Structures are given as C-alpha cells and as structure tokens.
PDB file of C-alpha atoms and ligand atoms in Angstrom:
ATOM      1  CA  MET T   8       8.855   4.308 -13.729  1.00  0.00           C
ATOM      2  CA  ASN T   9       5.481   2.601 -13.881  1.00  0.00           C
ATOM      3  CA  GLN T  10       3.600  -0.074 -11.978  1.00  0.00           C
ATOM      4  CA  THR T  11       5.468  -2.930 -13.609  1.00  0.00           C
ATOM      5  CA  THR T  12       8.764  -1.629 -12.207  1.00  0.00           C
ATOM      6  CA  LEU T  13       7.471  -2.463  -8.744  1.00  0.00           C
ATOM      7  CA  LEU T  14       5.973  -5.806  -9.696  1.00  0.00           C
ATOM      8  CA  PRO T  15       8.936  -7.935  -8.561  1.00  0.00           C
ATOM      9  CA  GLN T  16       9.098  -6.146  -5.213  1.00  0.00           C
ATOM     10  CA  LEU T  17       5.363  -6.503  -4.596  1.00  0.00           C
ATOM     11  CA  GLU T  18       5.556 -10.173  -5.528  1.00  0.00           C
ATOM     12  CA  THR T  19       8.481 -10.646  -3.169  1.00  0.00           C
ATOM     13  CA  TYR T  20       7.098  -8.791  -0.145  1.00  0.00           C
ATOM     14  CA  LYS T  21       3.454  -9.868  -0.674  1.00  0.00           C
ATOM     15  CA  LEU T  22       2.431  -7.606   2.209  1.00  0.00           C
ATOM     16  CA  ILE T  23       2.594  -3.817   2.390  1.00  0.00           C
ATOM     17  CA  PRO T  24       2.394  -2.316   5.878  1.00  0.00           C
ATOM     18  CA  VAL T  25      -0.177   0.494   5.805  1.00  0.00           C
ATOM     19  CA  ILE T  26       0.983   3.141   8.245  1.00  0.00           C
ATOM     20  CA  LYS T  27      -0.860   5.935  10.021  1.00  0.00           C
ATOM     21  CA  ILE T  28       1.751   7.948  11.846  1.00  0.00           C
ATOM     22  CA  ASP T  29       0.994  10.796  14.258  1.00  0.00           C
ATOM     23  CA  HIS T  30       4.536  11.815  15.223  1.00  0.00           C
ATOM     24  CA  VAL T  31       7.359  12.304  12.734  1.00  0.00           C
ATOM     25  CA  ASP T  32       9.875  11.156  15.334  1.00  0.00           C
ATOM     26  CA  ASP T  33       8.352   7.682  15.227  1.00  0.00           C
ATOM     27  CA  ALA T  34       8.986   7.314  11.493  1.00  0.00           C
ATOM     28  CA  LEU T  35      12.558   6.002  11.613  1.00  0.00           C
ATOM     29  CA  PRO T  36      12.237   3.551  14.509  1.00  0.00           C
ATOM     30  CA  LEU T  37       9.018   2.297  12.954  1.00  0.00           C
ATOM     31  CA  SER T  38      10.650   1.778   9.552  1.00  0.00           C
ATOM     32  CA  ASP T  39      13.571   0.023  11.188  1.00  0.00           C
ATOM     33  CA  ALA T  40      11.189  -2.301  13.034  1.00  0.00           C
ATOM     34  CA  LEU T  41       9.389  -3.192   9.796  1.00  0.00           C
ATOM     35  CA  ALA T  42      12.689  -3.810   8.005  1.00  0.00           C
ATOM     36  CA  ALA T  43      14.088  -5.853  10.891  1.00  0.00           C
ATOM     37  CA  GLY T  44      10.901  -7.920  10.844  1.00  0.00           C
ATOM     38  CA  GLY T  45      11.459  -8.644   7.156  1.00  0.00           C
ATOM     39  CA  LEU T  46       9.358  -6.005   5.388  1.00  0.00           C
ATOM     40  CA  PRO T  47      11.526  -3.064   4.237  1.00  0.00           C
ATOM     41  CA  VAL T  48       8.460  -1.440   2.717  1.00  0.00           C
ATOM     42  CA  ALA T  49       5.650   0.855   3.843  1.00  0.00           C
ATOM     43  CA  GLU T  50       2.691   2.803   2.587  1.00  0.00           C
ATOM     44  CA  ILE T  51       2.601   5.923   4.742  1.00  0.00           C
ATOM     45  CA  THR T  52      -0.924   7.274   4.580  1.00  0.00           C
ATOM     46  CA  PHE T  53      -1.954  10.896   4.217  1.00  0.00           C
ATOM     47  CA  ARG T  54      -4.358  10.471   7.093  1.00  0.00           C
ATOM     48  CA  THR T  55      -2.213  12.532   9.407  1.00  0.00           C
ATOM     49  CA  GLU T  56      -0.326  15.799   9.195  1.00  0.00           C
ATOM     50  CA  ALA T  57       2.901  13.927   9.928  1.00  0.00           C
ATOM     51  CA  ALA T  58       2.747  11.865   6.717  1.00  0.00           C
ATOM     52  CA  VAL T  59       4.758  14.161   4.447  1.00  0.00           C
ATOM     53  CA  GLU T  60       7.623  14.688   6.866  1.00  0.00           C
ATOM     54  CA  ALA T  61       7.612  11.015   7.816  1.00  0.00           C
ATOM     55  CA  ILE T  62       8.032  10.084   4.142  1.00  0.00           C
ATOM     56  CA  ARG T  63      10.803  12.676   3.735  1.00  0.00           C
ATOM     57  CA  LYS T  64      12.634  11.436   6.816  1.00  0.00           C
ATOM     58  CA  VAL T  65      12.505   7.733   5.976  1.00  0.00           C
ATOM     59  CA  THR T  66      13.311   8.096   2.274  1.00  0.00           C
ATOM     60  CA  SER T  67      16.380  10.217   2.996  1.00  0.00           C
ATOM     61  CA  ALA T  68      17.665   8.143   5.939  1.00  0.00           C
ATOM     62  CA  ARG T  69      16.701   4.694   4.619  1.00  0.00           C
ATOM     63  CA  PRO T  70      16.982   4.938   0.821  1.00  0.00           C
ATOM     64  CA  GLU T  71      17.125   1.148   0.578  1.00  0.00           C
ATOM     65  CA  MET T  72      13.509   0.906   1.771  1.00  0.00           C
ATOM     66  CA  LEU T  73      10.528   1.031  -0.563  1.00  0.00           C
ATOM     67  CA  ILE T  74       8.375   3.872   0.744  1.00  0.00           C
ATOM     68  CA  GLY T  75       5.134   4.954  -0.835  1.00  0.00           C
ATOM     69  CA  ALA T  76       2.328   7.316   0.082  1.00  0.00           C
ATOM     70  CA  GLY T  77      -1.211   6.148   0.761  1.00  0.00           C
ATOM     71  CA  THR T  78      -4.669   7.680   1.009  1.00  0.00           C
ATOM     72  CA  ILE T  79      -3.804  10.064  -1.813  1.00  0.00           C
ATOM     73  CA  VAL T  80      -7.105  11.652  -2.786  1.00  0.00           C
ATOM     74  CA  ASN T  81      -6.006  14.633  -4.887  1.00  0.00           C
ATOM     75  CA  VAL T  82      -3.145  15.921  -7.028  1.00  0.00           C
ATOM     76  CA  GLU T  83      -1.923  18.360  -4.402  1.00  0.00           C
ATOM     77  CA  GLN T  84      -1.262  15.443  -2.027  1.00  0.00           C
ATOM     78  CA  ALA T  85       0.306  13.449  -4.841  1.00  0.00           C
ATOM     79  CA  LYS T  86       2.739  16.303  -5.534  1.00  0.00           C
ATOM     80  CA  ARG T  87       3.658  16.667  -1.864  1.00  0.00           C
ATOM     81  CA  ALA T  88       4.199  12.911  -1.551  1.00  0.00           C
ATOM     82  CA  VAL T  89       6.470  12.725  -4.583  1.00  0.00           C
ATOM     83  CA  ASP T  90       8.353  15.837  -3.485  1.00  0.00           C
ATOM     84  CA  ALA T  91       8.970  14.150  -0.107  1.00  0.00           C
ATOM     85  CA  GLY T  92      10.425  11.107  -1.848  1.00  0.00           C
ATOM     86  CA  ALA T  93       7.544   8.647  -2.149  1.00  0.00           C
ATOM     87  CA  SER T  94       8.331   5.886  -4.675  1.00  0.00           C
ATOM     88  CA  PHE T  95       4.706   5.001  -5.325  1.00  0.00           C
ATOM     89  CA  LEU T  96       1.230   6.368  -4.694  1.00  0.00           C
ATOM     90  CA  VAL T  97      -1.825   4.528  -3.429  1.00  0.00           C
ATOM     91  CA  SER T  98      -5.325   5.950  -3.587  1.00  0.00           C
ATOM     92  CA  PRO T  99      -8.439   4.574  -1.917  1.00  0.00           C
ATOM     93  CA  GLY T 100     -10.424   5.358  -5.070  1.00  0.00           C
ATOM     94  CA  MET T 101     -10.271   6.054  -8.783  1.00  0.00           C
ATOM     95  CA  ASN T 102      -9.170   9.640  -9.340  1.00  0.00           C
ATOM     96  CA  ARG T 103      -8.194  10.408 -12.923  1.00  0.00           C
ATOM     97  CA  ALA T 104      -6.198  13.520 -12.023  1.00  0.00           C
ATOM     98  CA  VAL T 105      -4.055  11.567  -9.553  1.00  0.00           C
ATOM     99  CA  ILE T 106      -3.483   8.815 -12.120  1.00  0.00           C
ATOM    100  CA  GLU T 107      -2.570  11.315 -14.843  1.00  0.00           C
ATOM    101  CA  PHE T 108      -0.174  13.158 -12.521  1.00  0.00           C
ATOM    102  CA  SER T 109       1.503   9.851 -11.632  1.00  0.00           C
ATOM    103  CA  ILE T 110       1.898   8.793 -15.248  1.00  0.00           C
ATOM    104  CA  GLU T 111       3.271  12.220 -16.263  1.00  0.00           C
ATOM    105  CA  ASN T 112       5.784  12.032 -13.419  1.00  0.00           C
ATOM    106  CA  ASN T 113       6.725   8.372 -13.870  1.00  0.00           C
ATOM    107  CA  VAL T 114       5.564   7.400 -10.398  1.00  0.00           C
ATOM    108  CA  PRO T 115       3.790   4.037 -10.019  1.00  0.00           C
ATOM    109  CA  VAL T 116       0.200   4.496  -8.868  1.00  0.00           C
ATOM    110  CA  PHE T 117      -2.222   1.980  -7.390  1.00  0.00           C
ATOM    111  CA  PRO T 118      -5.744   3.397  -7.485  1.00  0.00           C
ATOM    112  CA  GLY T 119      -8.637   1.833  -5.647  1.00  0.00           C
ATOM    113  CA  ALA T 120     -11.057  -0.192  -7.762  1.00  0.00           C
ATOM    114  CA  CYS T 121     -13.900  -2.324  -6.435  1.00  0.00           C
ATOM    115  CA  THR T 122     -16.261  -2.336  -9.419  1.00  0.00           C
ATOM    116  CA  PRO T 123     -16.003  -3.360 -13.091  1.00  0.00           C
ATOM    117  CA  THR T 124     -16.386   0.299 -14.104  1.00  0.00           C
ATOM    118  CA  GLU T 125     -13.498   1.394 -11.888  1.00  0.00           C
ATOM    119  CA  ILE T 126     -11.321  -1.450 -13.161  1.00  0.00           C
ATOM    120  CA  MET T 127     -12.113  -0.428 -16.729  1.00  0.00           C
ATOM    121  CA  THR T 128     -11.080   3.138 -15.890  1.00  0.00           C
ATOM    122  CA  ALA T 129      -7.721   1.834 -14.630  1.00  0.00           C
ATOM    123  CA  MET T 130      -7.369  -0.167 -17.849  1.00  0.00           C
ATOM    124  CA  GLU T 131      -7.817   3.016 -19.917  1.00  0.00           C
ATOM    125  CA  TYR T 132      -4.464   4.065 -18.430  1.00  0.00           C
ATOM    126  CA  ASP T 133      -2.851   0.652 -18.927  1.00  0.00           C
ATOM    127  CA  LEU T 134      -2.780   0.120 -15.173  1.00  0.00           C
ATOM    128  CA  ASN T 135      -3.077  -3.533 -14.260  1.00  0.00           C
ATOM    129  CA  ILE T 136      -2.655  -3.427 -10.492  1.00  0.00           C
ATOM    130  CA  VAL T 137      -5.421  -1.892  -8.390  1.00  0.00           C
ATOM    131  CA  LYS T 138      -6.066  -1.546  -4.699  1.00  0.00           C
ATOM    132  CA  PHE T 139      -9.221  -3.346  -3.562  1.00  0.00           C
ATOM    133  CA  PHE T 140     -10.479  -1.355  -0.598  1.00  0.00           C
ATOM    134  CA  PRO T 141     -12.120  -1.878   1.823  1.00  0.00           C
ATOM    135  CA  ALA T 142     -11.589  -5.519   0.983  1.00  0.00           C
ATOM    136  CA  LYS T 143     -13.598  -7.103   3.780  1.00  0.00           C
ATOM    137  CA  GLN T 144     -16.667  -4.895   3.347  1.00  0.00           C
ATOM    138  CA  TYR T 145     -16.651  -5.283  -0.450  1.00  0.00           C
ATOM    139  CA  GLY T 146     -16.896  -9.048  -0.266  1.00  0.00           C
ATOM    140  CA  GLY T 147     -13.268 -10.045   0.192  1.00  0.00           C
ATOM    141  CA  LEU T 148     -11.733 -12.813  -1.823  1.00  0.00           C
ATOM    142  CA  SER T 149     -14.972 -14.027  -3.418  1.00  0.00           C
ATOM    143  CA  THR T 150     -15.516 -10.587  -5.002  1.00  0.00           C
ATOM    144  CA  ILE T 151     -11.901 -10.475  -6.199  1.00  0.00           C
ATOM    145  CA  LYS T 152     -12.329 -13.914  -7.787  1.00  0.00           C
ATOM    146  CA  ALA T 153     -15.560 -12.840  -9.496  1.00  0.00           C
ATOM    147  CA  LEU T 154     -13.888  -9.663 -10.835  1.00  0.00           C
ATOM    148  CA  SER T 155     -10.905 -11.662 -12.066  1.00  0.00           C
ATOM    149  CA  ALA T 156     -13.086 -13.652 -14.473  1.00  0.00           C
ATOM    150  CA  PRO T 157     -13.763 -10.768 -16.886  1.00  0.00           C
ATOM    151  CA  PHE T 158     -10.479  -9.016 -16.025  1.00  0.00           C
ATOM    152  CA  PRO T 159      -7.776 -11.738 -15.968  1.00  0.00           C
ATOM    153  CA  SER T 160      -4.970  -9.217 -16.565  1.00  0.00           C
ATOM    154  CA  ILE T 161      -5.787  -7.259 -13.401  1.00  0.00           C
ATOM    155  CA  ARG T 162      -3.935  -8.018 -10.152  1.00  0.00           C
ATOM    156  CA  PHE T 163      -5.494  -6.852  -6.899  1.00  0.00           C
ATOM    157  CA  MET T 164      -3.986  -5.431  -3.715  1.00  0.00           C
ATOM    158  CA  PRO T 165      -6.675  -6.074  -1.107  1.00  0.00           C
ATOM    159  CA  THR T 166      -6.521  -3.795   1.913  1.00  0.00           C
ATOM    160  CA  GLY T 167      -8.923  -3.281   4.785  1.00  0.00           C
ATOM    161  CA  GLY T 168      -9.553  -6.190   7.101  1.00  0.00           C
ATOM    162  CA  ILE T 169      -6.440  -8.162   6.200  1.00  0.00           C
ATOM    163  CA  SER T 170      -5.080 -10.021   9.200  1.00  0.00           C
ATOM    164  CA  GLU T 171      -2.806 -12.870  10.219  1.00  0.00           C
ATOM    165  CA  THR T 172      -5.763 -15.226   9.873  1.00  0.00           C
ATOM    166  CA  ASN T 173      -6.867 -14.439   6.309  1.00  0.00           C
ATOM    167  CA  LEU T 174      -3.555 -13.363   4.722  1.00  0.00           C
ATOM    168  CA  THR T 175      -2.671 -16.822   3.396  1.00  0.00           C
ATOM    169  CA  GLU T 176      -6.098 -17.280   1.829  1.00  0.00           C
ATOM    170  CA  PHE T 177      -5.857 -13.970  -0.087  1.00  0.00           C
ATOM    171  CA  LEU T 178      -2.279 -14.592  -1.224  1.00  0.00           C
ATOM    172  CA  ALA T 179      -3.080 -18.080  -2.462  1.00  0.00           C
ATOM    173  CA  PHE T 180      -5.156 -16.574  -5.275  1.00  0.00           C
ATOM    174  CA  SER T 181      -3.077 -15.611  -8.314  1.00  0.00           C
ATOM    175  CA  GLY T 182      -5.191 -12.514  -8.924  1.00  0.00           C
ATOM    176  CA  VAL T 183      -3.844 -11.082  -5.671  1.00  0.00           C
ATOM    177  CA  ILE T 184      -0.381  -9.617  -6.108  1.00  0.00           C
ATOM    178  CA  ALA T 185       0.062  -8.461  -2.503  1.00  0.00           C
ATOM    179  CA  CYS T 186      -2.035  -7.466   0.480  1.00  0.00           C
ATOM    180  CA  GLY T 187      -1.976  -4.215   2.416  1.00  0.00           C
ATOM    181  CA  GLY T 188      -2.616  -4.002   6.105  1.00  0.00           C
ATOM    182  CA  SER T 189      -2.013  -2.206   9.347  1.00  0.00           C
ATOM    183  CA  PHE T 190      -2.207  -5.247  11.597  1.00  0.00           C
ATOM    184  CA  MET T 191       1.571  -5.512  12.048  1.00  0.00           C
ATOM    185  CA  ALA T 192       1.902  -1.823  12.862  1.00  0.00           C
ATOM    186  CA  PRO T 193      -1.341  -0.621  14.429  1.00  0.00           C
ATOM    187  CA  GLY T 194      -1.540   3.038  15.437  1.00  0.00           C
ATOM    188  CA  LYS T 195      -1.779   2.101  19.109  1.00  0.00           C
ATOM    189  CA  LEU T 196       1.588   0.304  19.091  1.00  0.00           C
ATOM    190  CA  ILE T 197       3.204   3.146  17.124  1.00  0.00           C
ATOM    191  CA  ASN T 198       1.947   5.731  19.613  1.00  0.00           C
ATOM    192  CA  GLU T 199       3.143   3.578  22.511  1.00  0.00           C
ATOM    193  CA  LYS T 200       6.531   3.380  20.713  1.00  0.00           C
ATOM    194  CA  ASN T 201       6.350  -0.375  21.057  1.00  0.00           C
ATOM    195  CA  PHE T 202       8.626  -0.995  18.087  1.00  0.00           C
ATOM    196  CA  ALA T 203       9.766  -4.360  19.445  1.00  0.00           C
ATOM    197  CA  GLU T 204       6.191  -5.644  19.215  1.00  0.00           C
ATOM    198  CA  ILE T 205       5.822  -4.183  15.712  1.00  0.00           C
ATOM    199  CA  GLN T 206       8.995  -5.998  14.661  1.00  0.00           C
ATOM    200  CA  ALA T 207       7.685  -9.232  16.189  1.00  0.00           C
ATOM    201  CA  LEU T 208       4.277  -8.897  14.478  1.00  0.00           C
ATOM    202  CA  THR T 209       6.008  -8.150  11.181  1.00  0.00           C
ATOM    203  CA  ALA T 210       8.293 -11.169  11.507  1.00  0.00           C
ATOM    204  CA  LYS T 211       5.253 -13.320  12.329  1.00  0.00           C
ATOM    205  CA  ALA T 212       3.416 -12.038   9.234  1.00  0.00           C
ATOM    206  CA  VAL T 213       6.468 -12.783   7.086  1.00  0.00           C
ATOM    207  CA  SER T 214       6.677 -16.294   8.497  1.00  0.00           C
ATOM    208  CA  ILE T 215       2.977 -16.832   7.689  1.00  0.00           C
ATOM    209  CA  ILE T 216       3.590 -15.650   4.112  1.00  0.00           C
ATOM    210  CA  HIS T 217       6.443 -18.113   3.664  1.00  0.00           C
ATOM    211  CA  SER T 218       4.841 -21.030   5.513  1.00  0.00           C
TER     212      SER T 218
HETATM  213  C1  3PG V  10      -5.946   1.310   4.265  1.00  0.00           C
HETATM  214  O1  3PG V  10      -5.841   2.506   4.418  1.00  0.00           O
HETATM  215  O2  3PG V  10      -5.538   0.755   3.253  1.00  0.00           O
HETATM  216  C2  3PG V  10      -6.663   0.515   5.286  1.00  0.00           C
HETATM  217  O3  3PG V  10      -7.319   1.337   6.192  1.00  0.00           O
HETATM  218  C3  3PG V  10      -5.865  -0.449   6.058  1.00  0.00           C
HETATM  219  O4  3PG V  10      -6.805  -1.305   6.558  1.00  0.00           O
HETATM  220  P1  3PG V  10      -6.572  -2.164   7.882  1.00  0.00           P
HETATM  221  O5  3PG V  10      -6.311  -1.163   8.979  1.00  0.00           O
HETATM  222  O6  3PG V  10      -7.867  -2.929   8.074  1.00  0.00           O
HETATM  223  O7  3PG V  10      -5.404  -3.058   7.639  1.00  0.00           O
END
C-alpha cells in the first residue's frame, strides 16, 4: 500500500481528526462518536503512552474505520504503530528513516514538509502528499499556495490551527487534499468523556465541509 491507496478516502473525508488520548478506555467511545458524526477516521498521536493500545483497540474492534498513527518521530514508534494496526503514519517532520520503513512495509506515510527542501526530500521518495504543520504558524494557506507554484504535484494536509472558521478556506484550494485538526475532539472533551459533544462537533464539521 502507498499514499495513493488512501487518496480517495482523504478526498472523501477532507478532515482527519487528530487525537491525543490519555486513557485507552476512551478509545472506542471516542471512535464511535467520530464515526457517528460522519468521520470514521482518526490520526491517533504518539503524544501519550495510551496511543499504541488505543490504536490496537480501535483497529481490532472497528476494522471498518481508517485509523492511523500521528506524531511518529522515529522508526521504533513507526514499528509499534504498524504492529498495533495503524493503516497510515503521519510525522510532524521529514525523517528519512521513518519514510523508508513505511515504504519497505507498504504503509502510507505523510511526513511533515513546510519548506521547498523538505518537499523535495519527499519527492525523492515519490511521495506527493505531505503534512503542513504547524499550518497557522508557517503562514497558512498563503504559504501553501506559494509552495504549490513550483510543486504542482504536491498535495498538502495542513494541520495546526485548523478550525470550523478556516476549514472551508483551506479545502477550497486544490493543493489541499484534506485538513487535520483536533477541534472536533479536543483533549478536554475526551477526558471529560463528553462523547456526545464530540459527535456533535464532528457532525458540524462535516456539514461545513459539505456546505
Ligand atoms: C497535530 O498534531 O497535527 C496538531 O497538533 C493538531 O493541531 P490542532 O490541535 O491545532 O488541530
């Protein structure tokens, strides 16, 4: 499997919930809330100890969902994520070892790239979808548009500062394949086990995407 295998799903969902989960027990109700809200997809980040088991739990109980691992910064994490069942890997930056591991193991990888040099590194591996993180601080949509001029084959997944208010603007640009964000499932709501609100925020985001 490579990036292009996931292209239709990314183009359909247009928004990837970025999840930071502290308690494994929250993984299933959280996934169910996202799916019920219209996004049966999540990037579960390696920012917490619970990430690996959360990925394992959701991928085995909800095989119909598209579950990837985020914040992958080294090969050891990449291996643990894939072993737990992650269908794709997302990295905040450009790490050749992570990319090479992903290619060798046929797992789609979305490395972070905010500069021409990083984009050109991704292109060495025939990757044409990169994460653009942190999107807001790196100049947002105007930077993505400027980067798209010399790199028209690259599609961006902006993450970091995406919200209900700017989602439409990012998605309107053809160089953006999908956005990533935590706004529909913020850590506070997960820890409060307010899955009803997460479902409602997800449904609202989906309605904005399709409006
Ligand atoms: C990420 O890990 O991709 C981002 O931290 C998510 O950013 P957000 O919380 O601003 O959506």
